[in-house]
Coordinates of C-alpha atoms in Angstrom, one line a residue:
M11 CA 96.5 94.9 51.5
L12 CA 94.2 92.2 50.0
T13 CA 90.9 91.7 52.3
N14 CA 89.8 87.8 53.2
L15 CA 87.3 88.1 50.3
E16 CA 90.0 89.0 47.7
I17 CA 92.4 86.1 48.9
A18 CA 89.7 83.7 48.8
A19 CA 89.2 84.5 45.3
A20 CA 92.6 84.3 44.4
F21 CA 92.6 80.4 45.9
D22 CA 89.2 80.1 44.2
Q23 CA 90.7 81.1 40.9
T24 CA 94.0 79.2 41.3
A25 CA 91.4 76.3 41.7
D26 CA 89.4 77.3 38.4
L27 CA 92.5 77.7 36.6
L28 CA 94.1 74.5 37.8
E29 CA 90.8 72.5 36.8
F30 CA 90.6 73.8 33.5
Q31 CA 94.1 72.7 32.5
A32 CA 92.5 69.3 33.8
A33 CA 95.0 69.1 37.0
N34 CA 94.9 66.2 39.7
P35 CA 91.5 66.8 41.1
F36 CA 93.0 66.6 44.8
R37 CA 95.3 69.7 44.1
V38 CA 92.0 71.5 42.9
R39 CA 90.2 70.1 45.8
A40 CA 93.0 71.6 48.3
Y41 CA 92.3 75.0 46.7
R42 CA 89.3 75.1 46.7
N43 CA 88.9 74.3 50.7
A44 CA 91.1 77.0 51.5
A45 CA 89.0 79.3 49.1
R46 CA 86.0 78.2 51.6
L47 CA 87.9 78.3 54.8
I48 CA 89.4 81.7 54.1
E49 CA 85.4 83.2 53.2
D50 CA 84.4 81.9 56.5
L51 CA 87.0 83.6 58.3
L52 CA 85.4 86.6 60.4
E53 CA 88.6 88.2 61.3
P54 CA 90.7 89.8 58.7
L55 CA 93.9 87.6 57.9
A56 CA 96.1 91.0 57.5
K57 CA 95.2 91.8 61.2
I58 CA 96.2 88.4 62.5
A59 CA 99.4 88.5 60.1
S60 CA 100.6 92.0 61.4
D61 CA 99.8 91.0 65.0
P62 CA 103.6 89.7 66.4
A63 CA 101.9 87.9 69.1
R64 CA 100.0 85.5 66.3
K65 CA 100.4 83.5 63.7
L66 CA 98.1 82.4 60.7
T67 CA 99.1 78.8 61.5
D68 CA 97.4 79.0 65.0
L69 CA 93.9 79.2 62.9
D70 CA 92.3 75.9 62.5
G71 CA 92.7 74.4 59.1
I72 CA 95.8 76.9 58.1
G73 CA 98.7 75.1 57.9
A74 CA 102.1 76.0 57.0
D75 CA 102.0 75.8 53.4
L76 CA 98.7 77.7 53.4
A77 CA 100.1 80.3 55.5
E78 CA 103.3 80.9 53.4
K79 CA 100.6 81.2 50.4
I80 CA 98.4 83.9 52.4
Q81 CA 101.6 85.8 53.7
S82 CA 102.7 86.0 50.0
L83 CA 99.3 87.4 48.8
L84 CA 99.1 89.8 51.5
A85 CA 102.8 91.1 50.9
T86 CA 102.6 91.5 47.0
G87 CA 99.1 90.9 45.9
D88 CA 100.2 87.6 44.1
M89 CA 101.6 84.0 44.8
P90 CA 103.6 82.4 42.0
L91 CA 101.4 79.5 41.1
W92 CA 98.5 81.7 40.5
A93 CA 100.5 84.4 38.4
E94 CA 101.8 81.4 36.1
L95 CA 98.6 79.8 35.8
R96 CA 97.1 83.5 34.8
S97 CA 99.9 83.6 32.2
Q98 CA 99.3 80.3 30.6
I99 CA 95.2 80.8 30.1
P100 CA 93.5 83.9 29.2
L101 CA 91.4 85.2 32.4
G102 CA 88.5 86.0 30.1
V103 CA 88.1 82.0 29.6
L104 CA 87.6 82.0 33.5
E105 CA 84.2 84.4 33.1
I106 CA 83.2 81.2 31.4
L107 CA 82.9 79.3 34.0
R108 CA 80.6 81.6 35.7
I109 CA 77.9 80.3 33.3
P110 CA 75.5 77.7 35.4
G111 CA 76.2 74.1 34.4
L112 CA 79.2 74.9 32.2
G113 CA 82.1 73.3 34.0
P114 CA 86.0 73.6 32.9
K115 CA 85.7 71.0 30.6
K116 CA 83.5 72.3 28.2
A117 CA 84.5 75.5 28.6
A118 CA 87.9 74.1 27.6
A119 CA 86.2 72.8 24.6
L120 CA 84.8 76.2 23.9
H121 CA 88.0 77.7 23.9
K122 CA 90.1 75.3 22.2
E123 CA 87.6 74.4 19.3
L124 CA 86.1 77.8 18.8
K125 CA 88.6 80.2 20.1
I126 CA 86.1 81.5 22.7
S127 CA 88.0 83.8 25.4
S128 CA 85.3 86.0 26.7
L129 CA 81.5 86.0 27.4
A130 CA 81.0 88.3 24.6
D131 CA 82.5 85.6 21.9
L132 CA 80.2 83.1 23.9
R133 CA 77.2 84.8 22.8
A134 CA 78.2 85.5 19.7
A135 CA 78.8 82.1 19.2
C136 CA 75.7 80.7 20.4
Q137 CA 73.7 83.2 18.3
Q138 CA 75.6 82.3 15.5
Q139 CA 74.8 78.2 16.5
A140 CA 78.2 77.1 16.1
V141 CA 78.2 75.6 19.7
R142 CA 75.5 73.2 19.0
K143 CA 78.1 71.5 16.5
L144 CA 80.8 71.0 19.0
K145 CA 80.6 67.2 20.3
G146 CA 79.0 66.9 23.6
F147 CA 76.8 70.3 23.5
G148 CA 73.8 70.6 21.1
A149 CA 70.8 72.7 20.5
K150 CA 69.5 72.3 24.1
T151 CA 72.9 73.1 25.6
E152 CA 73.7 76.2 23.7
T153 CA 70.2 77.8 24.8
A154 CA 71.1 77.1 28.3
I155 CA 74.3 78.8 28.0
L156 CA 72.4 81.5 26.4
A157 CA 70.2 82.0 29.1
G158 CA 72.9 81.4 31.7
L159 CA 74.5 84.5 30.1
D160 CA 71.6 86.5 30.8
F161 CA 71.6 85.5 34.4
V162 CA 75.3 86.4 35.1
Q163 CA 75.2 89.6 33.4
S164 CA 72.2 90.9 35.0
P165 CA 72.5 93.9 36.9
A166 CA 71.1 91.6 40.0
A167 CA 74.3 89.0 39.5
Q168 CA 76.8 92.1 40.0
R169 CA 75.6 92.6 43.6
L170 CA 77.4 91.8 46.8
T171 CA 76.2 88.8 48.9
W172 CA 75.5 90.1 52.0
A173 CA 78.4 88.4 53.9
E174 CA 80.8 89.9 51.6
A175 CA 79.2 93.2 52.2
D176 CA 79.6 92.9 56.0
R177 CA 83.1 92.4 55.6
I178 CA 83.5 95.6 53.8
V179 CA 81.0 97.3 56.5
Q180 CA 83.1 95.5 59.2
E181 CA 86.7 97.4 57.9
L182 CA 84.9 100.7 57.4
R183 CA 83.3 100.9 60.5
A184 CA 86.5 100.0 62.4
Y185 CA 88.4 102.4 60.0
L186 CA 86.2 105.3 61.0
S187 CA 85.7 104.3 64.5
T188 CA 89.2 106.1 65.1
A189 CA 88.1 109.5 63.4
P190 CA 87.6 111.8 66.5
G191 CA 84.1 113.6 67.2
I192 CA 81.7 110.8 66.0
R193 CA 78.8 110.9 67.9
Q194 CA 76.6 108.2 66.1
L195 CA 77.7 105.6 63.2
E196 CA 75.1 103.6 61.4
F197 CA 75.0 101.5 57.9
A198 CA 71.7 102.0 56.2
G199 CA 70.2 100.5 53.0
S200 CA 69.6 97.0 51.9
Y201 CA 72.7 96.2 54.1
R202 CA 70.6 97.0 57.7
R203 CA 67.6 95.3 56.4
G204 CA 69.7 91.9 55.9
Q205 CA 68.8 91.7 52.4
E206 CA 70.8 88.6 50.7
T207 CA 72.1 91.0 48.2
V208 CA 73.9 94.3 48.8
G209 CA 74.4 97.0 45.9
D210 CA 75.9 100.5 47.6
L211 CA 76.7 101.1 51.1
D212 CA 75.2 104.0 52.8
I213 CA 76.8 105.7 56.2
L214 CA 74.8 107.9 58.6
I215 CA 77.3 109.7 61.0
D216 CA 76.4 112.3 63.3
T217 CA 79.1 114.6 64.3
A218 CA 80.3 118.2 65.1
D219 CA 82.6 119.0 62.0
G220 CA 82.0 116.6 58.8
G221 CA 84.9 117.8 56.8
P222 CA 87.9 116.0 58.5
L223 CA 85.5 112.8 58.6
M224 CA 85.1 112.9 54.8
D225 CA 88.6 113.5 54.4
H226 CA 89.1 110.6 56.7
L227 CA 87.2 108.1 54.7
A228 CA 88.6 109.6 51.2
A229 CA 92.1 107.8 52.6
F230 CA 91.0 104.8 53.3
P231 CA 93.1 102.3 51.6
A232 CA 90.3 100.5 49.7
V233 CA 89.4 103.7 48.0
D234 CA 89.6 103.6 44.4
Q235 CA 88.3 106.9 43.4
V236 CA 86.2 110.0 44.9
L237 CA 83.0 110.3 42.9
A238 CA 81.5 113.4 44.4
R239 CA 81.7 115.8 47.6
G240 CA 79.3 118.3 48.9
E241 CA 78.8 120.1 52.2
T242 CA 77.3 117.0 54.0
K243 CA 78.1 114.0 51.6
L244 CA 81.0 112.2 50.3
S245 CA 80.4 109.3 47.7
V246 CA 83.6 107.3 46.8
R247 CA 84.2 103.9 44.9
L248 CA 86.2 100.9 46.3
T249 CA 88.7 99.2 44.2
Q250 CA 86.3 96.4 44.2
G251 CA 83.7 98.3 42.7
T252 CA 81.6 98.8 45.6
Q253 CA 80.2 102.3 45.8
V254 CA 80.2 103.9 49.4
D255 CA 78.2 107.0 50.4
L256 CA 78.7 108.7 53.6
R257 CA 76.1 111.4 54.9
V258 CA 76.4 113.5 57.7
V259 CA 73.5 114.2 59.6
N260 CA 72.3 116.5 62.5
E261 CA 71.7 114.7 65.8
S262 CA 67.8 116.1 65.9
A263 CA 67.4 114.3 62.4
F264 CA 69.6 111.0 62.9
G265 CA 66.9 108.7 63.4
A266 CA 64.3 109.8 60.7
A267 CA 67.7 109.8 58.2
L268 CA 68.5 106.1 59.7
Q269 CA 64.9 104.9 59.0
Y270 CA 64.4 106.9 55.5
F271 CA 68.0 105.7 54.2
T272 CA 67.3 102.4 55.5
G273 CA 64.0 101.6 53.4
S274 CA 63.0 99.9 51.7
K275 CA 61.3 102.3 49.4
Q276 CA 58.1 100.5 49.5
H277 CA 58.3 100.6 53.0
N278 CA 58.9 104.4 53.0
V279 CA 56.0 105.0 50.6
T280 CA 53.5 103.4 52.9
L281 CA 54.8 105.0 56.0
R282 CA 54.6 108.5 54.3
G283 CA 50.9 107.6 53.5
L284 CA 50.5 107.0 56.8
A285 CA 51.6 110.1 58.2
K286 CA 49.6 112.1 55.5
E287 CA 46.0 110.4 57.0
R288 CA 47.2 112.3 60.1
G289 CA 48.5 115.8 58.7
L290 CA 52.2 115.0 59.0
R291 CA 55.0 114.9 56.8
V292 CA 58.2 112.4 57.4
N293 CA 61.3 112.7 55.3
E294 CA 64.8 112.2 56.2
Y295 CA 64.9 115.4 58.1
G296 CA 62.1 114.4 60.7
V297 CA 58.2 114.0 61.4
F298 CA 56.4 117.3 60.7
Q299 CA 53.3 118.6 61.6
V300 CA 51.6 120.4 58.4
T301 CA 50.0 123.4 59.5
A302 CA 49.4 125.5 56.8
E303 CA 49.7 124.3 52.8
S304 CA 51.9 126.0 50.6
D305 CA 52.1 126.0 46.7
G306 CA 55.6 127.7 46.7
P307 CA 58.5 125.7 45.2
H308 CA 59.7 124.8 48.8
H309 CA 56.8 122.9 49.4
L310 CA 57.0 119.6 50.8
T311 CA 56.0 116.4 48.6
D312 CA 55.5 112.8 49.8
D313 CA 58.4 112.3 47.1
T314 CA 61.0 115.3 47.6
P315 CA 62.3 115.5 51.1
E316 CA 63.7 119.1 52.1
T317 CA 65.2 120.5 55.1
P318 CA 62.8 121.6 57.7
S319 CA 64.0 125.2 57.3
A320 CA 62.7 125.3 54.1
D321 CA 59.1 125.3 55.1
Q322 CA 59.1 126.6 58.7
H323 CA 56.0 128.4 58.6
N324 CA 54.2 125.6 57.2
L325 CA 55.4 122.7 59.5
T326 CA 56.3 122.0 63.0
Y327 CA 59.1 119.5 63.7
L328 CA 57.7 116.8 65.9
A329 CA 60.3 113.9 66.0
G330 CA 63.4 112.5 64.1
K331 CA 66.2 112.0 66.8
T332 CA 65.3 108.2 67.0
E333 CA 63.6 105.6 64.7
A334 CA 61.5 104.9 67.6
D335 CA 60.2 108.4 67.7
V336 CA 59.0 108.5 64.2
Y337 CA 57.6 105.2 64.4
A338 CA 55.5 106.4 67.8
S339 CA 54.7 109.9 66.0
L340 CA 52.6 107.5 63.9
G341 CA 50.8 105.6 66.5
L342 CA 53.2 102.2 65.8
P343 CA 56.0 100.4 67.5
W344 CA 59.8 100.6 66.2
I345 CA 59.7 97.8 63.5
P346 CA 62.9 96.0 62.8
P347 CA 64.6 96.7 59.8
E348 CA 64.7 93.2 58.4
L349 CA 60.8 93.0 58.4
R350 CA 61.0 96.8 56.3
E351 CA 59.8 95.3 53.0
N352 CA 56.2 96.7 53.1
R353 CA 54.6 92.7 53.2
R354 CA 53.1 92.6 56.7
E355 CA 54.8 94.5 58.9
F356 CA 52.6 97.7 59.0
T357 CA 49.5 95.2 59.8
W358 CA 51.3 93.6 62.4
A359 CA 52.3 96.5 64.0
S360 CA 48.8 98.2 64.2
E361 CA 47.8 95.2 65.8
G362 CA 50.6 94.8 68.3
K363 CA 51.4 91.6 66.4
L364 CA 55.1 92.4 65.6
P365 CA 56.9 88.8 65.9
P366 CA 59.3 88.3 68.2
L367 CA 62.2 87.7 65.7
I368 CA 64.5 84.6 65.8
T369 CA 68.1 85.4 67.8
Q370 CA 71.0 83.4 67.3
A371 CA 71.0 82.6 71.0
D372 CA 67.7 80.6 70.4
L373 CA 69.7 78.0 68.3
R374 CA 70.1 74.5 70.3
G375 CA 71.6 72.4 67.4
D376 CA 72.9 72.5 64.0
L377 CA 71.6 69.5 61.9
H378 CA 73.7 69.7 58.4
M379 CA 77.6 69.5 58.7
H380 CA 80.5 67.6 56.9
T381 CA 83.5 66.0 58.2
T382 CA 87.1 64.6 56.8
A383 CA 84.9 61.5 56.0
S384 CA 83.5 63.2 52.6
D385 CA 84.9 66.5 51.7
G386 CA 85.2 68.5 55.3
Q387 CA 88.3 69.8 56.9
Q388 CA 87.8 68.4 60.4
T389 CA 87.2 65.0 62.2
I390 CA 84.0 64.3 63.9
A391 CA 85.5 65.2 67.5
E392 CA 86.6 68.6 66.3
M393 CA 83.6 69.6 64.7
A394 CA 81.6 68.5 67.9
A395 CA 84.2 70.8 70.1
A396 CA 83.7 73.5 68.4
A397 CA 80.2 73.5 68.4
R398 CA 80.1 73.2 71.6
E399 CA 82.3 76.2 72.1
R400 CA 79.8 77.9 70.5
G401 CA 77.0 77.3 73.1
L402 CA 75.2 74.3 70.8
D403 CA 73.7 71.4 72.9
Y404 CA 73.7 68.9 69.9
I405 CA 75.2 68.5 66.4
C406 CA 74.4 66.0 63.6
I407 CA 77.4 64.8 61.0
T408 CA 75.7 64.5 57.7
D409 CA 78.7 63.4 55.3
H410 CA 77.7 63.1 51.7
S411 CA 76.2 59.8 50.3
K412 CA 77.9 57.7 47.8
R413 CA 76.5 59.5 44.4
V414 CA 78.9 62.6 45.4
S415 CA 81.8 60.9 44.1
M416 CA 83.8 63.8 43.9
A417 CA 83.3 64.4 47.6
N418 CA 84.1 61.1 48.6
G419 CA 80.7 60.1 49.4
L420 CA 79.6 57.2 51.8
D421 CA 78.2 54.1 51.0
G422 CA 76.2 51.9 53.3
P423 CA 79.0 50.3 55.2
R424 CA 80.8 53.4 55.6
L425 CA 78.1 55.3 57.4
L426 CA 77.8 52.4 59.7
A427 CA 81.1 52.6 60.8
Q428 CA 81.2 56.2 60.8
W429 CA 78.0 56.1 63.4
A430 CA 80.1 53.5 65.3
E431 CA 82.6 56.2 66.0
I432 CA 80.0 58.8 67.0
D433 CA 79.0 56.2 69.6
R434 CA 82.5 55.9 71.0
I435 CA 83.0 60.0 71.0
N436 CA 79.7 60.4 72.6
A437 CA 80.7 57.9 75.5
T438 CA 84.2 60.1 76.2
Q439 CA 83.2 63.6 75.3
P440 CA 80.6 65.1 77.1
G441 CA 78.4 68.4 76.9
I442 CA 77.4 67.9 73.3
L443 CA 75.3 65.3 71.7
I444 CA 76.5 64.2 68.4
L445 CA 73.9 62.7 66.3
K446 CA 74.1 60.2 63.1
G447 CA 73.1 61.5 59.9
V448 CA 73.8 61.8 56.1
E449 CA 73.4 64.3 53.6
V450 CA 71.7 61.5 51.2
D451 CA 71.2 62.1 47.5
I452 CA 67.9 62.2 45.4
L453 CA 68.8 60.4 42.2
E454 CA 68.3 61.8 38.6
A455 CA 65.8 59.1 38.0
G456 CA 64.0 59.6 41.7
G457 CA 64.8 57.7 44.6
L458 CA 67.8 57.9 47.0
D459 CA 71.2 56.5 46.6
I460 CA 71.4 55.2 50.2
E461 CA 69.2 52.1 51.0
D462 CA 66.4 52.5 53.8
E463 CA 68.0 49.8 56.0
F464 CA 70.5 51.9 56.6
L465 CA 69.0 55.2 56.6
A466 CA 66.5 53.6 59.3
Q467 CA 69.6 53.6 61.9
A468 CA 70.0 57.5 61.5
D469 CA 69.1 59.9 63.7
W470 CA 68.7 62.6 61.1
V471 CA 68.8 63.0 57.4
V472 CA 68.6 65.5 55.0
A473 CA 67.9 65.0 51.2
S474 CA 69.2 67.1 48.7
V475 CA 69.2 67.5 44.7
H476 CA 73.3 67.8 43.5
Y477 CA 72.6 66.6 40.1
G478 CA 70.0 66.8 37.1
Q479 CA 69.2 70.4 38.3
N480 CA 68.6 71.1 34.7
Q481 CA 65.6 68.6 34.5
P482 CA 62.0 69.8 33.8
R483 CA 60.0 71.4 36.2
E484 CA 57.8 68.2 36.9
Q485 CA 60.8 65.5 37.2
I486 CA 62.8 67.5 39.6
T487 CA 59.3 68.1 41.8
A488 CA 58.5 64.5 41.4
R489 CA 61.9 63.6 42.9
I490 CA 61.7 65.9 45.8
L491 CA 58.2 64.9 46.6
G492 CA 59.5 61.0 46.5
A493 CA 62.2 61.8 48.9
L494 CA 59.6 63.5 51.5
A495 CA 57.7 60.3 51.1
N496 CA 60.1 58.3 52.5
P497 CA 59.5 57.6 56.2
W498 CA 63.5 58.0 56.9
I499 CA 63.9 61.4 55.5
S500 CA 64.0 64.6 58.0
A501 CA 64.4 67.7 56.1
I502 CA 65.1 68.4 52.4
A503 CA 68.4 70.4 52.1
H504 CA 68.7 73.8 50.3
P505 CA 65.7 73.2 48.7
T506 CA 66.0 74.9 45.5
G507 CA 70.0 74.5 44.9
R508 CA 70.2 78.4 44.1
L509 CA 73.9 79.9 44.5
I510 CA 73.4 83.7 44.9
N511 CA 74.8 85.9 41.7
R512 CA 76.1 82.3 40.0
R513 CA 73.3 79.9 39.6
K514 CA 69.4 80.0 39.3
P515 CA 67.2 78.1 41.4
Y516 CA 66.3 74.9 39.6
E517 CA 63.0 74.6 38.5
V518 CA 60.4 73.1 41.0
D519 CA 56.9 73.6 42.1
L520 CA 57.5 74.7 45.8
D521 CA 53.3 74.7 46.6
A522 CA 53.6 71.1 46.0
V523 CA 57.0 70.6 47.8
Y524 CA 55.0 72.7 50.7
H525 CA 52.0 70.5 50.3
A526 CA 53.9 67.3 50.9
A527 CA 56.2 68.5 53.9
A528 CA 53.5 69.2 56.0
E529 CA 51.1 66.1 54.9
Y530 CA 54.3 64.1 55.5
G531 CA 55.5 66.0 58.7
K532 CA 59.3 67.1 57.2
A533 CA 61.1 70.0 57.8
L534 CA 63.0 72.3 55.2
E535 CA 66.0 73.6 55.5
L536 CA 67.3 77.0 55.6
N537 CA 70.7 76.3 54.5
S538 CA 73.1 79.3 56.3
N539 CA 76.0 79.6 53.5
P540 CA 75.9 82.9 52.7
A541 CA 76.5 81.8 48.9
R542 CA 73.1 80.0 49.4
L543 CA 70.7 80.9 51.8
D544 CA 68.1 78.8 50.6
L545 CA 65.3 78.8 51.1
D546 CA 65.0 82.4 50.5
D547 CA 63.2 84.8 53.3
V548 CA 59.6 84.6 50.8
A549 CA 59.8 80.9 50.9
C550 CA 60.4 80.8 54.5
A551 CA 57.6 83.1 55.1
A552 CA 55.2 80.8 52.7
A553 CA 56.5 77.9 54.6
K554 CA 55.6 79.0 58.1
S555 CA 52.2 79.8 56.8
R556 CA 51.5 76.5 56.3
G557 CA 53.0 74.9 59.7
I558 CA 56.0 73.5 58.2
P559 CA 58.9 74.0 60.7
I560 CA 62.2 75.1 59.1
V561 CA 65.8 74.1 60.4
I562 CA 68.5 76.6 59.9
S563 CA 71.7 74.6 59.3
S564 CA 75.2 75.7 58.5
D565 CA 76.3 73.2 56.1
A566 CA 79.7 73.8 57.6
H567 CA 82.6 71.8 56.0
V568 CA 85.1 73.6 58.2
I569 CA 85.3 74.6 61.9
S570 CA 84.7 78.3 60.8
G571 CA 81.9 77.3 59.0
L572 CA 79.9 77.2 61.8
D573 CA 80.0 80.6 62.2
V574 CA 77.8 81.2 59.1
L575 CA 74.5 80.0 60.9
R576 CA 74.3 84.0 61.8
Y577 CA 73.6 84.5 57.9
G578 CA 70.8 82.2 58.3
I579 CA 69.3 83.7 61.0
L580 CA 69.3 87.1 59.5
Q581 CA 67.1 85.3 56.7
A582 CA 64.9 84.1 59.1
R583 CA 64.3 87.4 60.6
R584 CA 63.5 88.9 57.2
A585 CA 60.7 85.8 56.8
G586 CA 59.4 87.0 60.0
L587 CA 60.4 83.9 61.5
T588 CA 60.6 83.4 65.6
S589 CA 62.1 80.3 67.5
A590 CA 59.0 78.6 67.4
D591 CA 59.0 78.4 63.8
V592 CA 62.7 76.5 63.7
L593 CA 62.8 73.3 64.6
N594 CA 66.4 73.3 66.3
T595 CA 65.8 75.7 68.6
R596 CA 64.4 73.2 70.6
P597 CA 66.1 70.4 72.8
W598 CA 67.1 67.0 70.3
S599 CA 64.3 65.4 72.7
Q600 CA 61.6 67.7 71.2
V601 CA 62.8 67.8 67.8
Q602 CA 62.6 63.8 67.8
K603 CA 58.8 64.0 69.0
M604 CA 57.9 66.3 66.2
L605 CA 59.4 64.6 63.4
K606 CA 56.8 62.1 62.1
R607 CA 59.5 58.9 61.7
P608 CA 58.9 55.6 62.6
P609 CA 60.8 54.0 65.4
G610 CA 64.4 53.3 63.6
K611 CA 67.4 51.6 65.2
S612 CA 69.0 54.7 66.6
K613 CA 70.0 55.1 69.9
A614 CA 70.6 58.7 70.4
K615 CA 70.3 59.9 74.1
Q616 CA 67.2 62.3 74.7
R617 CA 68.4 65.4 76.2

């Protein structure tokens, strides 16, 4: 039975196929919205559909027509329109749409004029300089396509986003927990560290008998192939390509194994070095006191872990049952997995200065979301009610501005009408403050697409680059610096424009952006959409070091989109951010005081 991600992919591909055929844009948007909605759902649709007491239509945004299509996908793995479109267009053509900046119209031209139906065909045509001869392409486009091919075919682009990996992890955890005899079960590796992309999944289990457990994993419905099996390890490949490694670990070594397989490699190398300075050995089996050296083949080196029994007369077991024991044996406090990248964590730990990392409970508001006024799927009141249910004190409605015409972006008069509606809702809907905002576009030639006379009446304004992302570094940087200099701008949204595995960041001088943000007292956004997570963890840490506040936003287009804030929190933790580093952990009245913004005409209540 299909997972949520596979169902969302089916709707997304249907939208691609329709767009390739130049179908009605509203029809294309309906399938795109369906894919976005399903991607944001945390509970498996298959579970809901199989529960006789529940209906798919009970979910926000899922009507009867969409529910019928989901039921078809769950029952047969297909739906009629999707099948029909696939029969009309070679699927290899859709791979072309993965190239950054190469939209359906150009993909259709390449297919029609040059008979290109795969990435390999496209690379060959570019190398033969055939693409530049087509109307609307040119030599620069051809060069950009070759660079895009290198990006989408790189190993990094084949990795799962953390959110995709998390959905698999939750299904595996629920499935494995039904097996008897499990004492401890943890997922390790890059997934546990919260890395934005994940390759393989590592599972550690403490159980009395690993054989039946490995049999149980091998029978998981999504397992496509058993790759290898030993006494304590099973490796399988899932149908969507992810490798899962299960290791059975003794209770006395569980903490050491968890620390070892969580990584990162660089973190573990430093940890082993610290152990060596104390005359200790650290590996996946525990922490050992070295009582004598040995030159035998079983000698433990810093690079080759072995079982403690292999060198009993040289090593004395000290710790390994828990991770805290492992770190304590080296005179260190337990280090959160998100920080284990060998950046500053060991300095912080040795000085007793590990930061109290931010949690989702720290967030008081969400300052970036969309409604039916532009390309969202819920009304202002519906988004406000959902945010209140999630414990938020305030939200800001930031629908797109007029430059984003494909999203029905708002002009000045429409913004004023929306803000009047917000006043009416605030007067009748207690428990949450709705702020007046807009996601204003930074124009290709510089400047903003909404006049200052309107922006001055907003409570919060985020500025974004949506168009002209292939411009030179100096030009894009100048556009963003100009926006930061505008007195009515509050923050820059998704500051590098990247889409993980799909689009590289645009060329921008982040050092110059940090300097301007600090000078003008503006915030930078950490967009929680799991396909963006923009700014990345390194950039967030750099912003923190310069005293620039980060705002963690959902960029939600549907009620379930509010739940992506947890991905932004995870990214912030990797950056070492505390609640003090994040603007929207404060009451709105404090946020207003921190913003270097002239007094405008907004009358938002102080809360």
